[in-house]
C-alpha cells in the first residue's frame, strides 16, 4: 500500500528556512520520480519541484529556483524539500507525490505559513 | 510554459445527471512515444488530490466507470455519466509533457444541486 507522509511545515518569518520531509512506504523512492506540489489558501494546485528516479535531474518552478532544493535519502526512503529565503507567497499546503508514468499518489500535505 | 484552461470553473449538477468539463492546452500534449500526457485529478473537500484518469482516457485503479476521458492534441474532456454525491470537489487537468514546469488547469468546482 503506497503511503506518503509529509512533515516539517510550520510558521516561519520571511527570509528564514524550513525543510520539509516526505516519508514513503509501500514502495521505494529511488525507483520513482518524485514531486512537490503546493496549494496556496483557497487556490489551485501549483507544481514546485521534482527529482528524477535516478536522482540525476532536478527541476524547479522559476519562482523557487535558487531558493528551494529537492533531494532524497534512499536509506530512509524519504524525500525532502529544503526551502530557503522564504517569502510570503510561499505560504501553502505542500504535497509530495509519486510519479509512475503520471503523478499517481499524493500525501496529505504539510502546511507552511510565511509571516512576520 | 504550457497553459491549461478549464471550463466551466464551476458546475452544479443534479444527482443522476451527467457532467462535462473541458480542458484546453496551449500546446499539443502528444509526446514522441505516442502518449498524450493529459491527466485528471479530483480533490474532494479537505483531501489531497486523487488521480482519476491518466493519459486522456485511462481510469486509475478503483475509479468508477461513470468517469471517462476523451480528447486529443490540445482539447480534452472529462465526463461523469451520472453524478453522485461523492463526486463533489474540484477537478483539475494536468499536463506532464513539459517539465519544468508541470502545469494544472485552474480547477472546476462541482457541487450537487
mmCIF file with all atom_site columns, C-alpha atoms in Angstrom:
data_model
loop_
_atom_site.group_PDB
_atom_site.id
_atom_site.type_symbol
_atom_site.label_atom_id
_atom_site.label_alt_id
_atom_site.label_comp_id
_atom_site.label_asym_id
_atom_site.label_entity_id
_atom_site.label_seq_id
_atom_site.pdbx_PDB_ins_code
_atom_site.Cartn_x
_atom_site.Cartn_y
_atom_site.Cartn_z
_atom_site.occupancy
_atom_site.B_iso_or_equiv
_atom_site.pdbx_formal_charge
_atom_site.auth_seq_id
_atom_site.auth_comp_id
_atom_site.auth_asym_id
_atom_site.auth_atom_id
_atom_site.pdbx_PDB_model_num
ATOM 1   C CA . UNK A 1 1   ? 0.000   0.000  0.000   1.00 0.00 ? 1   UNK A CA 1
ATOM 2   C CA . UNK A 1 2   ? 1.524   3.276  -1.148  1.00 0.00 ? 2   UNK A CA 1
ATOM 3   C CA . UNK A 1 3   ? 1.693   5.898  1.556   1.00 0.00 ? 3   UNK A CA 1
ATOM 4   C CA . UNK A 1 4   ? 3.311   9.352  1.652   1.00 0.00 ? 4   UNK A CA 1
ATOM 5   C CA . UNK A 1 5   ? 3.527   11.323 4.892   1.00 0.00 ? 5   UNK A CA 1
ATOM 6   C CA . UNK A 1 6   ? 4.771   14.898 4.841   1.00 0.00 ? 6   UNK A CA 1
ATOM 7   C CA . UNK A 1 7   ? 6.142   16.748 7.846   1.00 0.00 ? 7   UNK A CA 1
ATOM 8   C CA . UNK A 1 8   ? 8.225   19.784 8.703   1.00 0.00 ? 8   UNK A CA 1
ATOM 9   C CA . UNK A 1 9   ? 5.774   22.563 7.969   1.00 0.00 ? 9   UNK A CA 1
ATOM 10  C CA . UNK A 1 10  ? 5.129   25.446 10.310  1.00 0.00 ? 10  UNK A CA 1
ATOM 11  C CA . UNK A 1 11  ? 5.071   29.203 10.736  1.00 0.00 ? 11  UNK A CA 1
ATOM 12  C CA . UNK A 1 12  ? 8.274   30.960 9.737   1.00 0.00 ? 12  UNK A CA 1
ATOM 13  C CA . UNK A 1 13  ? 9.363   34.556 9.236   1.00 0.00 ? 13  UNK A CA 1
ATOM 14  C CA . UNK A 1 14  ? 10.201  35.871 5.766   1.00 0.00 ? 14  UNK A CA 1
ATOM 15  C CA . UNK A 1 15  ? 13.793  35.155 4.823   1.00 0.00 ? 15  UNK A CA 1
ATOM 16  C CA . UNK A 1 16  ? 14.068  32.098 7.060   1.00 0.00 ? 16  UNK A CA 1
ATOM 17  C CA . UNK A 1 17  ? 14.354  28.429 6.107   1.00 0.00 ? 17  UNK A CA 1
ATOM 18  C CA . UNK A 1 18  ? 12.386  25.202 6.510   1.00 0.00 ? 18  UNK A CA 1
ATOM 19  C CA . UNK A 1 19  ? 12.992  21.635 5.459   1.00 0.00 ? 19  UNK A CA 1
ATOM 20  C CA . UNK A 1 20  ? 10.022  19.515 4.521   1.00 0.00 ? 20  UNK A CA 1
ATOM 21  C CA . UNK A 1 21  ? 10.177  15.736 4.649   1.00 0.00 ? 21  UNK A CA 1
ATOM 22  C CA . UNK A 1 22  ? 8.076   13.127 2.910   1.00 0.00 ? 22  UNK A CA 1
ATOM 23  C CA . UNK A 1 23  ? 8.329   9.604  4.292   1.00 0.00 ? 23  UNK A CA 1
ATOM 24  C CA . UNK A 1 24  ? 7.317   6.950  1.803   1.00 0.00 ? 24  UNK A CA 1
ATOM 25  C CA . UNK A 1 25  ? 6.120   3.426  2.451   1.00 0.00 ? 25  UNK A CA 1
ATOM 26  C CA . UNK A 1 26  ? 4.830   0.675  0.221   1.00 0.00 ? 26  UNK A CA 1
ATOM 27  C CA . UNK A 1 27  ? 7.365   1.481  -2.480  1.00 0.00 ? 27  UNK A CA 1
ATOM 28  C CA . UNK A 1 28  ? 10.996  2.582  -2.917  1.00 0.00 ? 28  UNK A CA 1
ATOM 29  C CA . UNK A 1 29  ? 11.533  6.277  -3.671  1.00 0.00 ? 29  UNK A CA 1
ATOM 30  C CA . UNK A 1 30  ? 14.743  5.525  -5.534  1.00 0.00 ? 30  UNK A CA 1
ATOM 31  C CA . UNK A 1 31  ? 12.706  3.742  -8.205  1.00 0.00 ? 31  UNK A CA 1
ATOM 32  C CA . UNK A 1 32  ? 10.370  6.654  -8.955  1.00 0.00 ? 32  UNK A CA 1
ATOM 33  C CA . UNK A 1 33  ? 10.490  10.295 -9.861  1.00 0.00 ? 33  UNK A CA 1
ATOM 34  C CA . UNK A 1 34  ? 9.059   12.329 -7.018  1.00 0.00 ? 34  UNK A CA 1
ATOM 35  C CA . UNK A 1 35  ? 7.392   15.726 -6.928  1.00 0.00 ? 35  UNK A CA 1
ATOM 36  C CA . UNK A 1 36  ? 6.412   18.569 -4.627  1.00 0.00 ? 36  UNK A CA 1
ATOM 37  C CA . UNK A 1 37  ? 3.164   20.390 -5.411  1.00 0.00 ? 37  UNK A CA 1
ATOM 38  C CA . UNK A 1 38  ? 1.738   23.236 -3.358  1.00 0.00 ? 38  UNK A CA 1
ATOM 39  C CA . UNK A 1 39  ? -1.648  24.824 -2.867  1.00 0.00 ? 39  UNK A CA 1
ATOM 40  C CA . UNK A 1 40  ? -1.953  28.341 -1.528  1.00 0.00 ? 40  UNK A CA 1
ATOM 41  C CA . UNK A 1 41  ? -5.002  29.030 0.656   1.00 0.00 ? 41  UNK A CA 1
ATOM 42  C CA . UNK A 1 42  ? -8.177  28.760 -1.428  1.00 0.00 ? 42  UNK A CA 1
ATOM 43  C CA . UNK A 1 43  ? -6.153  28.468 -4.622  1.00 0.00 ? 43  UNK A CA 1
ATOM 44  C CA . UNK A 1 44  ? -5.396  25.773 -7.172  1.00 0.00 ? 44  UNK A CA 1
ATOM 45  C CA . UNK A 1 45  ? -2.515  23.360 -7.493  1.00 0.00 ? 45  UNK A CA 1
ATOM 46  C CA . UNK A 1 46  ? 0.979   24.586 -8.368  1.00 0.00 ? 46  UNK A CA 1
ATOM 47  C CA . UNK A 1 47  ? 3.807   22.234 -9.199  1.00 0.00 ? 47  UNK A CA 1
ATOM 48  C CA . UNK A 1 48  ? 7.004   23.223 -7.356  1.00 0.00 ? 48  UNK A CA 1
ATOM 49  C CA . UNK A 1 49  ? 9.835   20.742 -7.872  1.00 0.00 ? 49  UNK A CA 1
ATOM 50  C CA . UNK A 1 50  ? 10.751  17.255 -8.975  1.00 0.00 ? 50  UNK A CA 1
ATOM 51  C CA . UNK A 1 51  ? 13.625  14.805 -8.733  1.00 0.00 ? 51  UNK A CA 1
ATOM 52  C CA . UNK A 1 52  ? 14.124  12.080 -11.320 1.00 0.00 ? 52  UNK A CA 1
ATOM 53  C CA . UNK A 1 53  ? 14.063  8.423  -10.339 1.00 0.00 ? 53  UNK A CA 1
ATOM 54  C CA . UNK A 1 54  ? 17.855  8.195  -10.570 1.00 0.00 ? 54  UNK A CA 1
ATOM 55  C CA . UNK A 1 55  ? 18.402  11.473 -8.727  1.00 0.00 ? 55  UNK A CA 1
ATOM 56  C CA . UNK A 1 56  ? 20.399  12.918 -11.623 1.00 0.00 ? 56  UNK A CA 1
ATOM 57  C CA . UNK A 1 57  ? 17.858  15.531 -12.634 1.00 0.00 ? 57  UNK A CA 1
ATOM 58  C CA . UNK A 1 58  ? 16.134  18.105 -10.506 1.00 0.00 ? 58  UNK A CA 1
ATOM 59  C CA . UNK A 1 59  ? 13.537  20.544 -11.748 1.00 0.00 ? 59  UNK A CA 1
ATOM 60  C CA . UNK A 1 60  ? 12.020  23.671 -10.221 1.00 0.00 ? 60  UNK A CA 1
ATOM 61  C CA . UNK A 1 61  ? 9.400   26.238 -10.971 1.00 0.00 ? 61  UNK A CA 1
ATOM 62  C CA . UNK A 1 62  ? 11.032  29.584 -11.769 1.00 0.00 ? 62  UNK A CA 1
ATOM 63  C CA . UNK A 1 63  ? 9.758   31.280 -8.607  1.00 0.00 ? 63  UNK A CA 1
ATOM 64  C CA . UNK A 1 64  ? 11.682  28.897 -6.326  1.00 0.00 ? 64  UNK A CA 1
ATOM 65  C CA . UNK A 1 65  ? 14.758  28.282 -8.471  1.00 0.00 ? 65  UNK A CA 1
ATOM 66  C CA . UNK A 1 66  ? 17.864  29.022 -6.405  1.00 0.00 ? 66  UNK A CA 1
ATOM 67  C CA . UNK A 1 67  ? 15.918  29.070 -3.128  1.00 0.00 ? 67  UNK A CA 1
ATOM 68  C CA . UNK A 1 68  ? 14.487  25.533 -2.896  1.00 0.00 ? 68  UNK A CA 1
ATOM 69  C CA . UNK A 1 69  ? 16.351  22.243 -3.209  1.00 0.00 ? 69  UNK A CA 1
ATOM 70  C CA . UNK A 1 70  ? 14.764  18.845 -3.685  1.00 0.00 ? 70  UNK A CA 1
ATOM 71  C CA . UNK A 1 71  ? 16.637  15.769 -2.505  1.00 0.00 ? 71  UNK A CA 1
ATOM 72  C CA . UNK A 1 72  ? 16.080  12.298 -1.150  1.00 0.00 ? 72  UNK A CA 1
ATOM 73  C CA . UNK A 1 73  ? 17.660  9.820  1.230   1.00 0.00 ? 73  UNK A CA 1
ATOM 74  C CA . UNK A 1 74  ? 17.264  6.351  -0.204  1.00 0.00 ? 74  UNK A CA 1
ATOM 75  C CA . UNK A 1 75  ? 18.304  4.695  3.062   1.00 0.00 ? 75  UNK A CA 1
ATOM 76  C CA . UNK A 1 76  ? 15.395  6.427  4.815   1.00 0.00 ? 76  UNK A CA 1
ATOM 77  C CA . UNK A 1 77  ? 13.050  6.160  1.824   1.00 0.00 ? 77  UNK A CA 1
ATOM 78  C CA . UNK A 1 78  ? 12.355  9.860  2.287   1.00 0.00 ? 78  UNK A CA 1
ATOM 79  C CA . UNK A 1 79  ? 12.031  12.882 0.019   1.00 0.00 ? 79  UNK A CA 1
ATOM 80  C CA . UNK A 1 80  ? 12.995  16.387 1.153   1.00 0.00 ? 80  UNK A CA 1
ATOM 81  C CA . UNK A 1 81  ? 12.403  19.968 0.146   1.00 0.00 ? 81  UNK A CA 1
ATOM 82  C CA . UNK A 1 82  ? 14.852  22.472 1.587   1.00 0.00 ? 82  UNK A CA 1
ATOM 83  C CA . UNK A 1 83  ? 13.266  25.899 1.400   1.00 0.00 ? 83  UNK A CA 1
ATOM 84  C CA . UNK A 1 84  ? 15.485  28.943 1.941   1.00 0.00 ? 84  UNK A CA 1
ATOM 85  C CA . UNK A 1 85  ? 14.793  32.677 1.757   1.00 0.00 ? 85  UNK A CA 1
ATOM 86  C CA . UNK A 1 86  ? 11.102  32.047 2.259   1.00 0.00 ? 86  UNK A CA 1
ATOM 87  C CA . UNK A 1 87  ? 8.616   34.636 1.073   1.00 0.00 ? 87  UNK A CA 1
ATOM 88  C CA . UNK A 1 88  ? 5.011   35.358 1.944   1.00 0.00 ? 88  UNK A CA 1
ATOM 89  C CA . UNK A 1 89  ? 3.971   33.962 -1.439  1.00 0.00 ? 89  UNK A CA 1
ATOM 90  C CA . UNK A 1 90  ? 5.422   30.558 -0.462  1.00 0.00 ? 90  UNK A CA 1
ATOM 91  C CA . UNK A 1 91  ? 2.607   30.171 2.058   1.00 0.00 ? 91  UNK A CA 1
ATOM 92  C CA . UNK A 1 92  ? 0.768   27.000 1.062   1.00 0.00 ? 92  UNK A CA 1
ATOM 93  C CA . UNK A 1 93  ? -0.045  23.391 1.778   1.00 0.00 ? 93  UNK A CA 1
ATOM 94  C CA . UNK A 1 94  ? 2.837   21.371 0.352   1.00 0.00 ? 94  UNK A CA 1
ATOM 95  C CA . UNK A 1 95  ? 2.161   17.908 -1.038  1.00 0.00 ? 95  UNK A CA 1
ATOM 96  C CA . UNK A 1 96  ? 4.674   15.306 -2.045  1.00 0.00 ? 96  UNK A CA 1
ATOM 97  C CA . UNK A 1 97  ? 3.642   12.983 -4.827  1.00 0.00 ? 97  UNK A CA 1
ATOM 98  C CA . UNK A 1 98  ? 4.912   9.947  -6.647  1.00 0.00 ? 98  UNK A CA 1
ATOM 99  C CA . UNK A 1 99  ? 5.242   9.694  -10.394 1.00 0.00 ? 99  UNK A CA 1
ATOM 100 C CA . UNK A 1 100 ? 4.794   6.360  -12.109 1.00 0.00 ? 100 UNK A CA 1
ATOM 101 C CA . UNK A 1 101 ? 4.183   7.466  -15.676 1.00 0.00 ? 101 UNK A CA 1
ATOM 102 C CA . UNK A 1 102 ? 1.962   10.185 -14.259 1.00 0.00 ? 102 UNK A CA 1
ATOM 103 C CA . UNK A 1 103 ? 1.619   11.561 -10.739 1.00 0.00 ? 103 UNK A CA 1
ATOM 104 C CA . UNK A 1 104 ? -0.424  8.803  -9.146  1.00 0.00 ? 104 UNK A CA 1
ATOM 105 C CA . UNK A 1 105 ? -0.209  9.055  -5.348  1.00 0.00 ? 105 UNK A CA 1
ATOM 106 C CA . UNK A 1 106 ? -0.212  12.115 -3.114  1.00 0.00 ? 106 UNK A CA 1
ATOM 107 C CA . UNK A 1 107 ? 0.435   12.661 0.552   1.00 0.00 ? 107 UNK A CA 1
ATOM 108 C CA . UNK A 1 108 ? -1.875  14.604 2.846   1.00 0.00 ? 108 UNK A CA 1
ATOM 109 C CA . UNK A 1 109 ? 0.318   17.678 2.838   1.00 0.00 ? 109 UNK A CA 1
ATOM 110 C CA . UNK A 1 110 ? 2.167   19.833 5.350   1.00 0.00 ? 110 UNK A CA 1
ATOM 111 C CA . UNK A 1 111 ? 1.296   23.484 5.843   1.00 0.00 ? 111 UNK A CA 1
ATOM 112 C CA . UNK A 1 112 ? 3.848   26.268 5.518   1.00 0.00 ? 112 UNK A CA 1
ATOM 113 C CA . UNK A 1 113 ? 2.995   29.798 6.628   1.00 0.00 ? 113 UNK A CA 1
ATOM 114 C CA . UNK A 1 114 ? 5.468   32.585 5.979   1.00 0.00 ? 114 UNK A CA 1
ATOM 115 C CA . UNK A 1 115 ? 4.594   35.579 8.075   1.00 0.00 ? 115 UNK A CA 1
ATOM 116 C CA . UNK A 1 116 ? 6.267   38.162 10.258  1.00 0.00 ? 116 UNK A CA 1
ATOM 117 C CA . UNK B 2 1   ? 5.044   27.216 -20.087 1.00 0.00 ? 1   UNK B CA 1
ATOM 118 C CA . UNK B 2 2   ? 2.018   25.242 -21.255 1.00 0.00 ? 2   UNK B CA 1
ATOM 119 C CA . UNK B 2 3   ? -1.190  26.959 -20.186 1.00 0.00 ? 3   UNK B CA 1
ATOM 120 C CA . UNK B 2 4   ? -4.112  24.718 -19.235 1.00 0.00 ? 4   UNK B CA 1
ATOM 121 C CA . UNK B 2 5   ? -7.568  26.286 -19.448 1.00 0.00 ? 5   UNK B CA 1
ATOM 122 C CA . UNK B 2 6   ? -10.587 24.595 -17.907 1.00 0.00 ? 6   UNK B CA 1
ATOM 123 C CA . UNK B 2 7   ? -14.240 25.380 -18.480 1.00 0.00 ? 7   UNK B CA 1
ATOM 124 C CA . UNK B 2 8   ? -16.520 25.822 -16.717 1.00 0.00 ? 8   UNK B CA 1
ATOM 125 C CA . UNK B 2 9   ? -14.947 26.900 -13.444 1.00 0.00 ? 9   UNK B CA 1
ATOM 126 C CA . UNK B 2 10  ? -17.980 25.745 -11.517 1.00 0.00 ? 10  UNK B CA 1
ATOM 127 C CA . UNK B 2 11  ? -20.736 23.245 -12.093 1.00 0.00 ? 11  UNK B CA 1
ATOM 128 C CA . UNK B 2 12  ? -23.935 22.482 -10.204 1.00 0.00 ? 12  UNK B CA 1
ATOM 129 C CA . UNK B 2 13  ? -25.445 19.138 -11.101 1.00 0.00 ? 13  UNK B CA 1
ATOM 130 C CA . UNK B 2 14  ? -28.491 17.188 -10.003 1.00 0.00 ? 14  UNK B CA 1
ATOM 131 C CA . UNK B 2 15  ? -27.654 13.650 -8.822  1.00 0.00 ? 15  UNK B CA 1
ATOM 132 C CA . UNK B 2 16  ? -28.039 11.170 -11.642 1.00 0.00 ? 16  UNK B CA 1
ATOM 133 C CA . UNK B 2 17  ? -27.423 13.777 -14.309 1.00 0.00 ? 17  UNK B CA 1
ATOM 134 C CA . UNK B 2 18  ? -24.290 13.943 -16.478 1.00 0.00 ? 18  UNK B CA 1
ATOM 135 C CA . UNK B 2 19  ? -21.485 16.457 -16.160 1.00 0.00 ? 19  UNK B CA 1
ATOM 136 C CA . UNK B 2 20  ? -18.728 17.511 -18.510 1.00 0.00 ? 20  UNK B CA 1
ATOM 137 C CA . UNK B 2 21  ? -15.528 19.511 -18.027 1.00 0.00 ? 21  UNK B CA 1
ATOM 138 C CA . UNK B 2 22  ? -13.337 20.825 -20.815 1.00 0.00 ? 22  UNK B CA 1
ATOM 139 C CA . UNK B 2 23  ? -9.585  21.319 -20.666 1.00 0.00 ? 23  UNK B CA 1
ATOM 140 C CA . UNK B 2 24  ? -7.589  23.006 -23.401 1.00 0.00 ? 24  UNK B CA 1
ATOM 141 C CA . UNK B 2 25  ? -3.818  23.206 -23.565 1.00 0.00 ? 25  UNK B CA 1
ATOM 142 C CA . UNK B 2 26  ? -1.757  25.894 -25.275 1.00 0.00 ? 26  UNK B CA 1
ATOM 143 C CA . UNK B 2 27  ? 0.400   23.234 -26.961 1.00 0.00 ? 27  UNK B CA 1
ATOM 144 C CA . UNK B 2 28  ? -0.116  19.688 -28.103 1.00 0.00 ? 28  UNK B CA 1
ATOM 145 C CA . UNK B 2 29  ? 0.287   17.134 -25.329 1.00 0.00 ? 29  UNK B CA 1
ATOM 146 C CA . UNK B 2 30  ? 1.179   14.278 -27.683 1.00 0.00 ? 30  UNK B CA 1
ATOM 147 C CA . UNK B 2 31  ? 4.708   13.106 -26.996 1.00 0.00 ? 31  UNK B CA 1
ATOM 148 C CA . UNK B 2 32  ? 7.218   11.400 -29.235 1.00 0.00 ? 32  UNK B CA 1
ATOM 149 C CA . UNK B 2 33  ? 6.264   7.983  -27.833 1.00 0.00 ? 33  UNK B CA 1
ATOM 150 C CA . UNK B 2 34  ? 2.682   8.396  -28.986 1.00 0.00 ? 34  UNK B CA 1
ATOM 151 C CA . UNK B 2 35  ? 1.342   9.008  -25.493 1.00 0.00 ? 35  UNK B CA 1
ATOM 152 C CA . UNK B 2 36  ? -0.739  12.052 -24.642 1.00 0.00 ? 36  UNK B CA 1
ATOM 153 C CA . UNK B 2 37  ? 0.321   13.468 -21.300 1.00 0.00 ? 37  UNK B CA 1
ATOM 154 C CA . UNK B 2 38  ? -3.015  14.750 -20.027 1.00 0.00 ? 38  UNK B CA 1
ATOM 155 C CA . UNK B 2 39  ? -4.396  13.588 -16.697 1.00 0.00 ? 39  UNK B CA 1
ATOM 156 C CA . UNK B 2 40  ? -7.394  14.367 -14.494 1.00 0.00 ? 40  UNK B CA 1
ATOM 157 C CA . UNK B 2 41  ? -7.489  14.677 -10.712 1.00 0.00 ? 41  UNK B CA 1
ATOM 158 C CA . UNK B 2 42  ? -10.257 15.164 -8.178  1.00 0.00 ? 42  UNK B CA 1
ATOM 159 C CA . UNK B 2 43  ? -9.657  16.978 -4.919  1.00 0.00 ? 43  UNK B CA 1
ATOM 160 C CA . UNK B 2 44  ? -12.510 16.175 -2.569  1.00 0.00 ? 44  UNK B CA 1
ATOM 161 C CA . UNK B 2 45  ? -13.200 18.649 0.251   1.00 0.00 ? 45  UNK B CA 1
ATOM 162 C CA . UNK B 2 46  ? -10.455 18.524 2.864   1.00 0.00 ? 46  UNK B CA 1
ATOM 163 C CA . UNK B 2 47  ? -8.482  15.874 0.986   1.00 0.00 ? 47  UNK B CA 1
ATOM 164 C CA . UNK B 2 48  ? -5.422  15.680 -1.206  1.00 0.00 ? 48  UNK B CA 1
ATOM 165 C CA . UNK B 2 49  ? -5.863  15.280 -4.969  1.00 0.00 ? 49  UNK B CA 1
ATOM 166 C CA . UNK B 2 50  ? -6.510  11.808 -6.300  1.00 0.00 ? 50  UNK B CA 1
ATOM 167 C CA . UNK B 2 51  ? -5.804  10.518 -9.785  1.00 0.00 ? 51  UNK B CA 1
ATOM 168 C CA . UNK B 2 52  ? -8.924  9.765  -11.811 1.00 0.00 ? 52  UNK B CA 1
ATOM 169 C CA . UNK B 2 53  ? -7.814  9.476  -15.423 1.00 0.00 ? 53  UNK B CA 1
ATOM 170 C CA . UNK B 2 54  ? -4.316  9.184  -16.894 1.00 0.00 ? 54  UNK B CA 1
ATOM 171 C CA . UNK B 2 55  ? -3.205  9.665  -20.491 1.00 0.00 ? 55  UNK B CA 1
ATOM 172 C CA . UNK B 2 56  ? -6.538  11.138 -21.574 1.00 0.00 ? 56  UNK B CA 1
ATOM 173 C CA . UNK B 2 57  ? -8.814  8.136  -21.173 1.00 0.00 ? 57  UNK B CA 1
ATOM 174 C CA . UNK B 2 58  ? -7.415  5.508  -18.785 1.00 0.00 ? 58  UNK B CA 1
ATOM 175 C CA . UNK B 2 59  ? -9.208  5.152  -15.488 1.00 0.00 ? 59  UNK B CA 1
ATOM 176 C CA . UNK B 2 60  ? -6.929  4.770  -12.477 1.00 0.00 ? 60  UNK B CA 1
ATOM 177 C CA . UNK B 2 61  ? -7.329  1.802  -10.164 1.00 0.00 ? 61  UNK B CA 1
ATOM 178 C CA . UNK B 2 62  ? -10.628 1.894  -8.302  1.00 0.00 ? 62  UNK B CA 1
ATOM 179 C CA . UNK B 2 63  ? -12.146 4.770  -10.280 1.00 0.00 ? 63  UNK B CA 1
ATOM 180 C CA . UNK B 2 64  ? -15.803 4.102  -11.125 1.00 0.00 ? 64  UNK B CA 1
ATOM 181 C CA . UNK B 2 65  ? -16.671 3.611  -14.777 1.00 0.00 ? 65  UNK B CA 1
ATOM 182 C CA . UNK B 2 66  ? -19.060 6.578  -14.697 1.00 0.00 ? 66  UNK B CA 1
ATOM 183 C CA . UNK B 2 67  ? -15.888 8.657  -15.182 1.00 0.00 ? 67  UNK B CA 1
ATOM 184 C CA . UNK B 2 68  ? -14.487 8.836  -18.692 1.00 0.00 ? 68  UNK B CA 1
ATOM 185 C CA . UNK B 2 69  ? -11.961 10.954 -20.500 1.00 0.00 ? 69  UNK B CA 1
ATOM 186 C CA . UNK B 2 70  ? -11.537 11.801 -24.152 1.00 0.00 ? 70  UNK B CA 1
ATOM 187 C CA . UNK B 2 71  ? -9.747  14.155 -26.491 1.00 0.00 ? 71  UNK B CA 1
ATOM 188 C CA . UNK B 2 72  ? -6.522  14.597 -28.355 1.00 0.00 ? 72  UNK B CA 1
ATOM 189 C CA . UNK B 2 73  ? -3.871  17.160 -29.148 1.00 0.00 ? 73  UNK B CA 1
ATOM 190 C CA . UNK B 2 74  ? -4.951  20.226 -27.226 1.00 0.00 ? 74  UNK B CA 1
ATOM 191 C CA . UNK B 2 75  ? -8.633  19.605 -26.448 1.00 0.00 ? 75  UNK B CA 1
ATOM 192 C CA . UNK B 2 76  ? -9.789  17.241 -23.725 1.00 0.00 ? 76  UNK B CA 1
ATOM 193 C CA . UNK B 2 77  ? -12.963 16.398 -21.841 1.00 0.00 ? 77  UNK B CA 1
ATOM 194 C CA . UNK B 2 78  ? -13.809 14.679 -18.591 1.00 0.00 ? 78  UNK B CA 1
ATOM 195 C CA . UNK B 2 79  ? -17.323 13.279 -18.381 1.00 0.00 ? 79  UNK B CA 1
ATOM 196 C CA . UNK B 2 80  ? -19.289 11.899 -15.489 1.00 0.00 ? 80  UNK B CA 1
ATOM 197 C CA . UNK B 2 81  ? -22.198 9.871  -16.833 1.00 0.00 ? 81  UNK B CA 1
ATOM 198 C CA . UNK B 2 82  ? -24.335 10.067 -13.689 1.00 0.00 ? 82  UNK B CA 1
ATOM 199 C CA . UNK B 2 83  ? -23.164 12.360 -10.933 1.00 0.00 ? 83  UNK B CA 1
ATOM 200 C CA . UNK B 2 84  ? -23.264 11.069 -7.377  1.00 0.00 ? 84  UNK B CA 1
ATOM 201 C CA . UNK B 2 85  ? -22.980 12.979 -4.108  1.00 0.00 ? 85  UNK B CA 1
ATOM 202 C CA . UNK B 2 86  ? -19.461 11.621 -3.531  1.00 0.00 ? 86  UNK B CA 1
ATOM 203 C CA . UNK B 2 87  ? -18.256 13.299 -6.747  1.00 0.00 ? 87  UNK B CA 1
ATOM 204 C CA . UNK B 2 88  ? -18.249 16.787 -5.222  1.00 0.00 ? 88  UNK B CA 1
ATOM 205 C CA . UNK B 2 89  ? -14.951 18.578 -5.181  1.00 0.00 ? 89  UNK B CA 1
ATOM 206 C CA . UNK B 2 90  ? -12.560 20.347 -7.517  1.00 0.00 ? 90  UNK B CA 1
ATOM 207 C CA . UNK B 2 91  ? -11.450 18.700 -10.747 1.00 0.00 ? 91  UNK B CA 1
ATOM 208 C CA . UNK B 2 92  ? -8.075  19.545 -12.249 1.00 0.00 ? 92  UNK B CA 1
ATOM 209 C CA . UNK B 2 93  ? -6.491  18.663 -15.548 1.00 0.00 ? 93  UNK B CA 1
ATOM 210 C CA . UNK B 2 94  ? -2.713  18.447 -15.629 1.00 0.00 ? 94  UNK B CA 1
ATOM 211 C CA . UNK B 2 95  ? -0.105  18.219 -18.358 1.00 0.00 ? 95  UNK B CA 1
ATOM 212 C CA . UNK B 2 96  ? 3.160   16.366 -17.880 1.00 0.00 ? 96  UNK B CA 1
ATOM 213 C CA . UNK B 2 97  ? 4.644   16.541 -21.369 1.00 0.00 ? 97  UNK B CA 1
ATOM 214 C CA . UNK B 2 98  ? 6.766   19.529 -20.392 1.00 0.00 ? 98  UNK B CA 1
ATOM 215 C CA . UNK B 2 99  ? 8.905   19.546 -17.259 1.00 0.00 ? 99  UNK B CA 1
ATOM 216 C CA . UNK B 2 100 ? 9.589   22.040 -15.952 1.00 0.00 ? 100 UNK B CA 1
ATOM 217 C CA . UNK B 2 101 ? 7.026   23.053 -15.227 1.00 0.00 ? 101 UNK B CA 1
ATOM 218 C CA . UNK B 2 102 ? 4.180   20.622 -14.942 1.00 0.00 ? 102 UNK B CA 1
ATOM 219 C CA . UNK B 2 103 ? 1.036   22.744 -15.107 1.00 0.00 ? 103 UNK B CA 1
ATOM 220 C CA . UNK B 2 104 ? -2.534  22.389 -13.931 1.00 0.00 ? 104 UNK B CA 1
ATOM 221 C CA . UNK B 2 105 ? -5.812  23.868 -15.048 1.00 0.00 ? 105 UNK B CA 1
ATOM 222 C CA . UNK B 2 106 ? -7.457  26.379 -12.722 1.00 0.00 ? 106 UNK B CA 1
ATOM 223 C CA . UNK B 2 107 ? -9.821  23.747 -11.378 1.00 0.00 ? 107 UNK B CA 1
ATOM 224 C CA . UNK B 2 108 ? -13.555 23.152 -11.821 1.00 0.00 ? 108 UNK B CA 1
ATOM 225 C CA . UNK B 2 109 ? -15.689 23.047 -8.709  1.00 0.00 ? 109 UNK B CA 1
ATOM 226 C CA . UNK B 2 110 ? -18.519 20.516 -8.852  1.00 0.00 ? 110 UNK B CA 1
ATOM 227 C CA . UNK B 2 111 ? -21.399 20.851 -6.454  1.00 0.00 ? 111 UNK B CA 1
ATOM 228 C CA . UNK B 2 112 ? -24.602 18.913 -6.102  1.00 0.00 ? 112 UNK B CA 1
ATOM 229 C CA . UNK B 2 113 ? -27.931 20.668 -6.571  1.00 0.00 ? 113 UNK B CA 1
#
